[in-house]
Coordinates of C-alpha atoms in Angstrom, one line a residue:
M30 CA -7.1 -10.5 -12.1
S31 CA -7.6 -12.7 -15.2
R32 CA -7.3 -9.8 -17.9
R33 CA -3.3 -9.1 -16.4
R34 CA -2.2 -12.7 -16.3
P35 CA -1.5 -13.0 -20.0
L36 CA 1.0 -10.2 -19.7
L37 CA 2.9 -11.4 -17.1
T38 CA 5.2 -13.3 -19.4
A39 CA 5.6 -9.9 -21.6
L40 CA 6.9 -8.0 -18.5
A41 CA 9.4 -11.0 -17.9
V42 CA 10.6 -10.0 -21.3
V43 CA 10.8 -6.4 -20.3
A44 CA 12.6 -7.1 -17.4
L45 CA 15.4 -9.1 -19.6
A46 CA 15.2 -6.7 -22.6
V47 CA 16.1 -4.0 -20.0
L48 CA 19.4 -6.0 -18.7
V49 CA 20.2 -6.9 -22.1
T50 CA 20.2 -3.3 -23.8
T51 CA 21.7 -1.0 -20.9
G52 CA 24.0 -3.5 -19.3
G53 CA 22.0 -2.9 -16.0
P54 CA 18.9 -3.3 -14.5
A55 CA 17.4 0.3 -15.5
L56 CA 15.8 1.7 -18.4
S57 CA 17.0 5.4 -17.7
A58 CA 19.3 5.6 -14.3
S59 CA 20.4 8.7 -15.2
L60 CA 17.4 10.6 -16.4
G61 CA 14.4 12.7 -15.5
T62 CA 16.1 15.1 -13.8
T63 CA 13.4 18.1 -13.7
T64 CA 13.7 20.2 -10.9
T65 CA 10.2 20.2 -8.4
P66 CA 9.3 22.3 -5.1
A67 CA 10.7 20.3 -2.2
V68 CA 8.7 18.6 0.7
S69 CA 8.5 21.6 3.2
A70 CA 5.7 23.3 5.6
L71 CA 2.2 22.8 4.5
A72 CA 1.4 25.5 2.2
A73 CA -2.0 26.1 0.4
T74 CA -1.6 25.5 -3.2
A75 CA -3.5 27.9 -5.7
G76 CA -6.3 25.6 -6.1
C77 CA -7.3 26.2 -2.4
G78 CA -10.1 28.7 -1.7
K79 CA -11.7 28.8 -5.1
A80 CA -13.9 26.5 -7.2
P81 CA -12.2 23.4 -8.3
G82 CA -10.7 23.4 -11.5
L83 CA -10.8 19.9 -12.1
A84 CA -13.4 17.2 -11.8
S85 CA -13.6 13.4 -11.3
G86 CA -13.5 12.3 -14.7
T87 CA -10.8 11.6 -17.9
H88 CA -8.4 14.5 -18.4
S89 CA -5.7 15.3 -20.9
I90 CA -2.2 17.1 -20.5
Q91 CA 0.4 17.9 -22.8
S92 CA 3.7 16.5 -21.2
S93 CA 7.3 16.6 -22.8
G94 CA 5.6 17.2 -26.2
K95 CA 3.2 14.2 -25.9
N96 CA -0.9 14.0 -25.2
R97 CA -1.0 12.0 -22.1
S98 CA -4.1 11.3 -20.2
Y99 CA -5.3 10.5 -16.6
I100 CA -8.2 9.7 -14.6
L101 CA -9.1 11.8 -11.5
K102 CA -11.1 11.0 -8.4
V103 CA -12.3 14.1 -6.4
P104 CA -13.9 13.7 -3.0
D105 CA -17.9 14.0 -3.0
N106 CA -17.7 16.1 -0.2
Y107 CA -14.9 18.5 -1.7
D108 CA -13.9 21.5 0.7
S109 CA -11.9 24.3 -1.1
N110 CA -10.5 25.1 1.9
H111 CA -9.3 22.0 3.0
P112 CA -5.6 20.6 1.9
Y113 CA -6.3 17.0 0.9
R114 CA -3.9 14.0 0.5
L115 CA -3.0 13.1 -3.0
I116 CA -2.4 9.4 -4.1
F117 CA -1.1 8.4 -7.4
G118 CA -2.0 4.9 -8.4
L119 CA 0.4 3.5 -11.5
H120 CA -0.9 0.6 -13.7
W121 CA 0.9 -2.6 -14.4
L122 CA 2.1 -3.9 -17.8
G123 CA -0.7 -4.1 -20.2
G124 CA -2.9 -2.3 -17.5
T125 CA -4.9 1.0 -17.7
A126 CA -6.0 4.0 -15.6
T127 CA -9.3 2.7 -15.9
D128 CA -8.4 -0.7 -14.4
V129 CA -6.6 1.3 -11.3
A130 CA -9.4 3.8 -11.1
T131 CA -12.4 1.3 -10.9
G132 CA -10.4 -1.8 -10.0
Q133 CA -12.3 -4.0 -12.4
T134 CA -9.5 -6.4 -12.8
V135 CA -10.1 -7.7 -9.2
Q136 CA -13.4 -6.4 -7.9
R137 CA -15.2 -3.4 -9.4
D138 CA -15.2 -0.4 -6.5
V139 CA -13.8 -2.4 -3.8
W140 CA -10.6 -2.7 -5.4
A141 CA -10.4 1.0 -7.0
Y142 CA -7.1 2.6 -6.6
Y143 CA -5.8 -0.4 -5.5
G144 CA -8.4 -0.9 -2.6
L145 CA -7.4 2.6 -1.0
Q146 CA -10.4 4.6 -2.5
R147 CA -12.8 2.6 -0.1
L148 CA -10.8 3.2 2.7
A149 CA -10.1 6.7 2.3
N150 CA -13.8 7.4 2.4
N151 CA -13.7 10.9 0.7
S152 CA -10.8 12.3 2.3
T153 CA -8.3 11.9 -0.6
I154 CA -7.6 13.1 -3.9
F155 CA -6.6 10.1 -6.3
V156 CA -5.0 10.2 -9.9
A157 CA -4.5 7.2 -12.1
P158 CA -2.2 8.6 -14.9
Q159 CA -1.8 6.1 -18.3
G160 CA 1.4 4.9 -19.2
L161 CA 2.4 5.0 -23.0
N162 CA 2.2 1.5 -24.2
N163 CA 0.4 0.6 -21.2
G164 CA 3.7 0.8 -19.3
W165 CA 6.3 3.1 -17.7
G166 CA 9.3 3.0 -19.7
N167 CA 10.1 6.1 -18.7
S168 CA 12.1 7.0 -21.8
N169 CA 14.6 10.1 -21.1
G170 CA 12.5 10.7 -17.7
E171 CA 9.1 11.2 -19.6
D172 CA 7.0 9.7 -17.0
L173 CA 8.7 11.5 -14.4
T174 CA 8.0 14.5 -16.5
L175 CA 4.3 13.6 -16.6
V176 CA 4.0 13.1 -12.7
D177 CA 6.0 16.4 -11.9
D178 CA 3.5 18.2 -14.6
L179 CA 0.3 16.5 -13.0
V180 CA 1.2 17.4 -9.7
R181 CA 1.6 20.8 -10.7
Q182 CA -2.0 20.8 -12.5
I183 CA -3.6 19.4 -9.9
E184 CA -2.2 21.6 -7.1
G185 CA -3.2 24.7 -9.5
A186 CA -6.8 23.6 -9.8
L187 CA -7.6 21.5 -6.4
C188 CA -6.5 22.0 -2.7
V189 CA -3.6 19.7 -1.8
D190 CA -1.9 19.5 1.2
T191 CA 2.1 19.6 -0.4
T192 CA 3.5 17.7 2.7
Q193 CA 0.8 14.4 2.0
L194 CA 1.6 13.3 -1.8
F195 CA 2.3 9.5 -2.3
A196 CA 2.5 6.7 -4.9
T197 CA 2.1 3.2 -5.3
G198 CA 1.5 0.7 -7.9
F199 CA 1.8 -3.5 -8.8
S200 CA 4.4 -4.7 -11.3
Y201 CA 5.5 -1.9 -13.6
G202 CA 3.2 0.3 -11.6
G203 CA 5.7 -0.8 -8.7
A204 CA 8.5 0.1 -10.9
M205 CA 7.3 3.8 -11.4
S206 CA 6.7 4.0 -8.0
Y207 CA 10.3 3.0 -7.0
A208 CA 11.3 5.4 -9.9
I209 CA 9.5 8.2 -7.9
A210 CA 11.2 7.4 -4.7
C211 CA 14.7 7.6 -6.4
A212 CA 13.7 11.1 -8.2
R213 CA 11.4 13.0 -6.2
A214 CA 11.8 12.1 -2.5
N215 CA 11.8 15.7 -1.7
V216 CA 8.3 16.0 -3.3
F217 CA 6.7 12.9 -2.2
R218 CA 6.0 11.7 1.4
A219 CA 6.0 7.8 0.8
V220 CA 5.7 5.2 -1.5
A221 CA 4.3 1.8 -1.7
V222 CA 5.9 -0.5 -4.1
Q223 CA 4.1 -3.7 -4.9
S224 CA 5.6 -6.6 -6.8
G225 CA 7.8 -4.3 -8.2
G226 CA 11.4 -4.4 -10.2
Q227 CA 13.8 -1.7 -11.3
L228 CA 12.2 -1.2 -14.9
S229 CA 11.5 2.2 -14.9
G230 CA 15.0 3.7 -13.5
C231 CA 16.3 4.8 -10.5
S232 CA 17.6 8.6 -11.2
G233 CA 19.6 10.2 -8.0
G234 CA 18.5 7.2 -5.4
T235 CA 19.9 8.8 -2.5
Q236 CA 17.6 10.5 -0.6
P237 CA 15.6 9.1 2.4
I238 CA 11.8 9.0 1.9
A239 CA 9.4 6.4 3.6
Y240 CA 9.0 3.4 1.8
M241 CA 6.8 0.3 2.0
G242 CA 8.1 -3.1 -0.2
I243 CA 5.4 -5.9 -0.6
H244 CA 6.4 -8.8 -2.6
G245 CA 5.5 -12.6 -3.2
I246 CA 7.9 -15.2 -2.0
R247 CA 6.8 -17.0 -5.4
D248 CA 6.9 -14.5 -7.6
N249 CA 8.3 -16.0 -11.3
V250 CA 7.8 -12.7 -12.8
L251 CA 9.7 -10.1 -11.1
N252 CA 11.5 -12.4 -8.3
I253 CA 11.4 -11.4 -4.5
S254 CA 15.2 -11.2 -4.8
G255 CA 14.9 -8.1 -6.8
G256 CA 12.4 -6.5 -4.5
R257 CA 14.7 -6.9 -1.7
S258 CA 17.2 -5.2 -3.6
L259 CA 14.7 -2.1 -4.3
R260 CA 13.7 -1.9 -0.4
D261 CA 17.8 -2.2 0.6
R262 CA 18.7 1.0 -1.0
F263 CA 16.4 2.7 1.0
V264 CA 16.8 0.7 4.4
R265 CA 20.6 2.4 3.6
N266 CA 19.2 6.0 2.7
N267 CA 16.9 6.1 5.7
G268 CA 19.6 5.0 8.3
C269 CA 17.8 1.8 9.3
N270 CA 19.2 -1.2 11.1
A271 CA 19.9 -3.6 8.5
Q272 CA 18.4 -7.5 9.0
N273 CA 16.9 -9.9 6.9
P274 CA 13.0 -9.8 8.2
P275 CA 11.4 -13.0 8.5
E276 CA 9.3 -14.0 5.6
P277 CA 6.4 -16.6 5.5
A278 CA 6.9 -20.4 4.7
Q279 CA 6.1 -21.7 1.0
G280 CA 2.5 -22.8 1.1
S281 CA 1.1 -21.3 4.2
L282 CA -0.5 -19.0 2.3
T283 CA 0.1 -16.1 4.9
H284 CA 2.0 -13.1 5.2
R285 CA 4.5 -11.3 7.3
V286 CA 5.0 -7.4 7.8
T287 CA 8.3 -6.0 9.1
T288 CA 8.8 -2.6 10.7
Y289 CA 12.7 -2.0 10.5
S290 CA 14.0 -0.3 13.4
G291 CA 16.5 2.5 13.8
C292 CA 15.4 4.4 10.4
S293 CA 15.9 8.0 10.6
A294 CA 13.0 10.2 12.0
G295 CA 9.8 10.3 9.6
H296 CA 11.5 7.7 7.1
P297 CA 10.3 4.3 8.1
V298 CA 10.5 1.2 5.8
V299 CA 8.1 -1.6 5.9
W300 CA 8.3 -4.9 4.1
A301 CA 5.6 -7.4 3.6
A302 CA 6.4 -10.4 1.9
F303 CA 3.4 -13.1 1.3
D304 CA 3.4 -16.7 0.1
E305 CA 2.0 -16.2 -3.1
G306 CA 3.2 -15.4 -6.9
H307 CA 3.0 -12.1 -9.2
I308 CA -0.4 -11.0 -7.8
A309 CA -1.8 -7.8 -6.3
A310 CA -4.3 -8.8 -4.4
P311 CA -3.1 -11.7 -2.2
Q312 CA -5.0 -12.9 0.8
D313 CA -4.3 -15.1 3.9
G314 CA -5.5 -18.9 3.3
A315 CA -6.3 -19.2 -0.1
G316 CA -4.8 -18.4 -3.6
G317 CA -5.2 -16.0 -6.4
D318 CA -6.6 -12.1 -5.7
S319 CA -9.6 -11.2 -3.6
G320 CA -10.5 -7.3 -3.3
S321 CA -12.3 -7.6 -0.3
R322 CA -10.2 -10.3 1.6
T323 CA -7.0 -8.8 0.5
W324 CA -4.7 -7.5 3.7
V325 CA -2.7 -5.1 1.3
P326 CA -5.1 -2.2 1.2
A327 CA -5.3 -1.8 5.0
E328 CA -1.2 -2.5 5.1
V329 CA -0.9 0.5 2.7
W330 CA -3.5 2.9 4.0
K331 CA -2.2 2.6 7.9
F332 CA 1.3 3.2 6.3
F333 CA 0.3 6.4 4.3
T334 CA -1.8 7.8 6.6
Q335 CA 0.6 7.8 9.7
F336 CA 2.3 10.9 8.4
Q337 CA 0.7 14.1 9.2
S338 CA 0.7 17.6 7.9
G339 CA 3.3 20.1 9.4
P340 CA 6.6 21.9 8.8
T341 CA 8.6 18.7 9.4
P342 CA 7.8 14.9 8.9
T343 CA 6.4 13.2 11.5
P344 CA 8.6 10.9 13.2
T345 CA 7.4 7.3 13.3
P346 CA 5.5 6.4 16.5
T347 CA 7.0 4.9 19.2
P348 CA 5.2 1.5 19.1
T349 CA 3.3 0.2 22.3
P350 CA 5.6 -2.4 23.9
T351 CA 4.7 -5.8 23.4
P352 CA 3.7 -7.7 27.0
T353 CA 6.0 -10.2 28.0
P354 CA 4.9 -13.4 26.6
V355 CA 3.8 -16.4 28.3
P356 CA 4.9 -19.7 27.4
G357 CA 2.1 -21.2 25.2
A358 CA -0.2 -18.1 25.4
C359 CA -1.4 -15.8 22.8
S360 CA -2.7 -12.2 22.6
A361 CA -4.8 -10.3 20.4
T362 CA -5.7 -7.0 19.4
I363 CA -8.7 -4.9 17.2
E364 CA -7.8 -2.4 15.1
T365 CA -10.6 -0.2 12.8
V366 CA -9.1 -0.1 9.1
N367 CA -12.1 1.6 7.8
S368 CA -15.4 2.9 8.8
W369 CA -18.5 4.5 7.2
D370 CA -22.2 5.6 8.2
G371 CA -23.4 2.4 9.8
G372 CA -20.5 0.2 9.6
F373 CA -17.0 -0.4 9.9
Q374 CA -14.0 -2.8 8.9
S375 CA -11.4 -4.1 11.5
T376 CA -8.3 -6.7 11.4
V377 CA -7.4 -8.4 14.4
T378 CA -4.2 -9.5 14.6
V379 CA -3.3 -13.0 16.9
R380 CA 0.0 -13.1 18.1
A381 CA 1.6 -16.5 20.1
G382 CA 3.9 -16.1 22.9
S383 CA 7.2 -17.4 23.3
A384 CA 5.9 -20.7 22.5
P385 CA 4.2 -21.9 19.2
I386 CA 0.3 -22.7 19.7
D387 CA -1.8 -25.1 17.7
G388 CA -5.2 -23.5 17.8
W389 CA -6.7 -20.4 19.2
S390 CA -9.8 -18.4 20.4
V391 CA -10.2 -15.0 20.5
K392 CA -13.0 -13.6 22.5
W393 CA -14.5 -9.6 23.5
T394 CA -17.5 -7.8 24.1
W395 CA -19.4 -5.6 21.8
P396 CA -19.9 -2.0 24.0
G397 CA -22.9 -0.8 21.8
G398 CA -24.9 -3.3 19.8
Q399 CA -22.4 -3.8 17.0
S400 CA -22.8 -7.2 14.9
I401 CA -20.7 -8.9 12.6
S402 CA -21.8 -8.9 9.1
S403 CA -18.9 -10.9 7.4
L404 CA -15.7 -12.5 8.5
W405 CA -13.0 -14.0 7.3
N406 CA -10.1 -16.1 8.1
G407 CA -11.8 -17.8 11.3
T408 CA -15.0 -19.1 12.3
Q409 CA -17.4 -17.0 14.7
S410 CA -19.9 -17.8 16.9
S411 CA -22.1 -14.9 18.8
S412 CA -24.3 -14.7 21.9
G413 CA -25.9 -11.2 22.5
S414 CA -22.6 -8.7 22.7
A415 CA -20.2 -11.7 23.4
V416 CA -18.0 -12.8 20.3
T417 CA -15.9 -15.7 19.9
V418 CA -13.8 -16.6 16.7
R419 CA -11.6 -19.4 16.6
N420 CA -8.8 -20.5 14.0
A421 CA -9.8 -21.9 10.6
S422 CA -8.6 -25.1 9.6
Y423 CA -5.5 -23.6 7.9
N424 CA -4.4 -20.8 10.3
G425 CA -4.7 -22.6 14.1
S426 CA -0.9 -23.1 14.1
I427 CA 1.5 -20.0 15.0
A428 CA 5.1 -20.4 15.8
A429 CA 6.4 -18.6 18.8
G430 CA 6.5 -14.6 18.6
A431 CA 4.6 -14.9 14.9
S432 CA 1.4 -13.6 14.1
I433 CA -1.6 -14.0 11.7
T434 CA -4.4 -11.7 11.1
F435 CA -8.4 -12.6 10.9
G436 CA -10.8 -9.6 9.5
F437 CA -14.0 -8.6 9.5
T438 CA -17.2 -6.2 8.6
A439 CA -19.8 -5.3 11.1
N440 CA -22.8 -3.0 11.5
G441 CA -22.7 -0.2 13.8
T442 CA -20.6 2.8 15.0
A443 CA -16.8 1.6 15.0
A444 CA -15.5 0.1 18.2
T445 CA -12.3 -1.3 19.1
P446 CA -13.1 -3.4 22.5
T447 CA -10.4 -5.2 24.6
A448 CA -9.8 -8.9 23.1
T449 CA -8.5 -12.0 24.9
C450 CA -6.9 -15.1 23.3
T451 CA -6.9 -18.6 24.9
S452 CA -5.0 -21.8 23.2
P453 CA -5.9 -25.1 23.8

């Protein structure tokens, strides 16, 4: 993301300016209180059952007396009788709506809308608003008002599931996603705050909302301590059990994902920490951004899509009990994270038992002629339908109870065969 890096120092200056000018961390902590409809039962919006009033592309809208713009992506197979999920993708400081909509700063198309468009496979409406001065200062709550105006315009023109509104963004976009969580918890179902800080304010901030935080432990622009503070507000609001979730060691180039326990029904909190700096598409085993190898889109997509339409928020599913670990042993599970005509993408989680392991080997058998086309974070060998994946040079050692992931794309119909794991 080379075009973003020169702007990171500027973001740090913005953060400092906020502290100096406000005596606190927020630009507009008591602003942006426009009344909006609450999340309730699934309702057919005004845009349902009629010809679409908006098409994919760049649009303009009057908001707070200013001409604002946004980019919209409508599913290719749009059905006016089907209510769609709506996801806001918010750019970073110095970024643009075009950067979000195309993914061009990391990997064009593959990373469009933070990598979520590819995973959605025409199941979701996406919107990328353009911030004033390429940021989200939210002066007098004007950016929250823009979000309100966009929701009304899109729901009036397209068929939207009113219980399925989400927001995500990196850096300043993460800060704006946090502001939405604080002020619009009764409108949005969940947010994913990526390497954010409290730069866009927090009006209200007392209601529960499903919250995911993602942050680099070596972030020297918006320190991870700030990300933890944002997270902890919703740990409290959502009634979760307080804890200090594990984070990866410096130099490991890995990530750790923790789901909090005890949260109120339908309001999970997830924390994902990774060993890198202020970047938006981290990958395991290597530094820098990667649109195709980053684990972030799959985690955000899994977090957003756990919620179903309905009159009340769906409680977080009870996780499958982890088998009693055997000393020195490991386990492996395969999860399909995306599929398309003729192919699919999967993530495999390798978890150590009650003792650390040094080296692992995962095996499975394809049920219907599938074949791997690309694989990362491991080395693969195949014999007919039998597949073996061994650790790479950098991820063979796993601490007791810890896990790593590798991923692949494959040809054929999506399948999740049972995998076995052994360790030397």
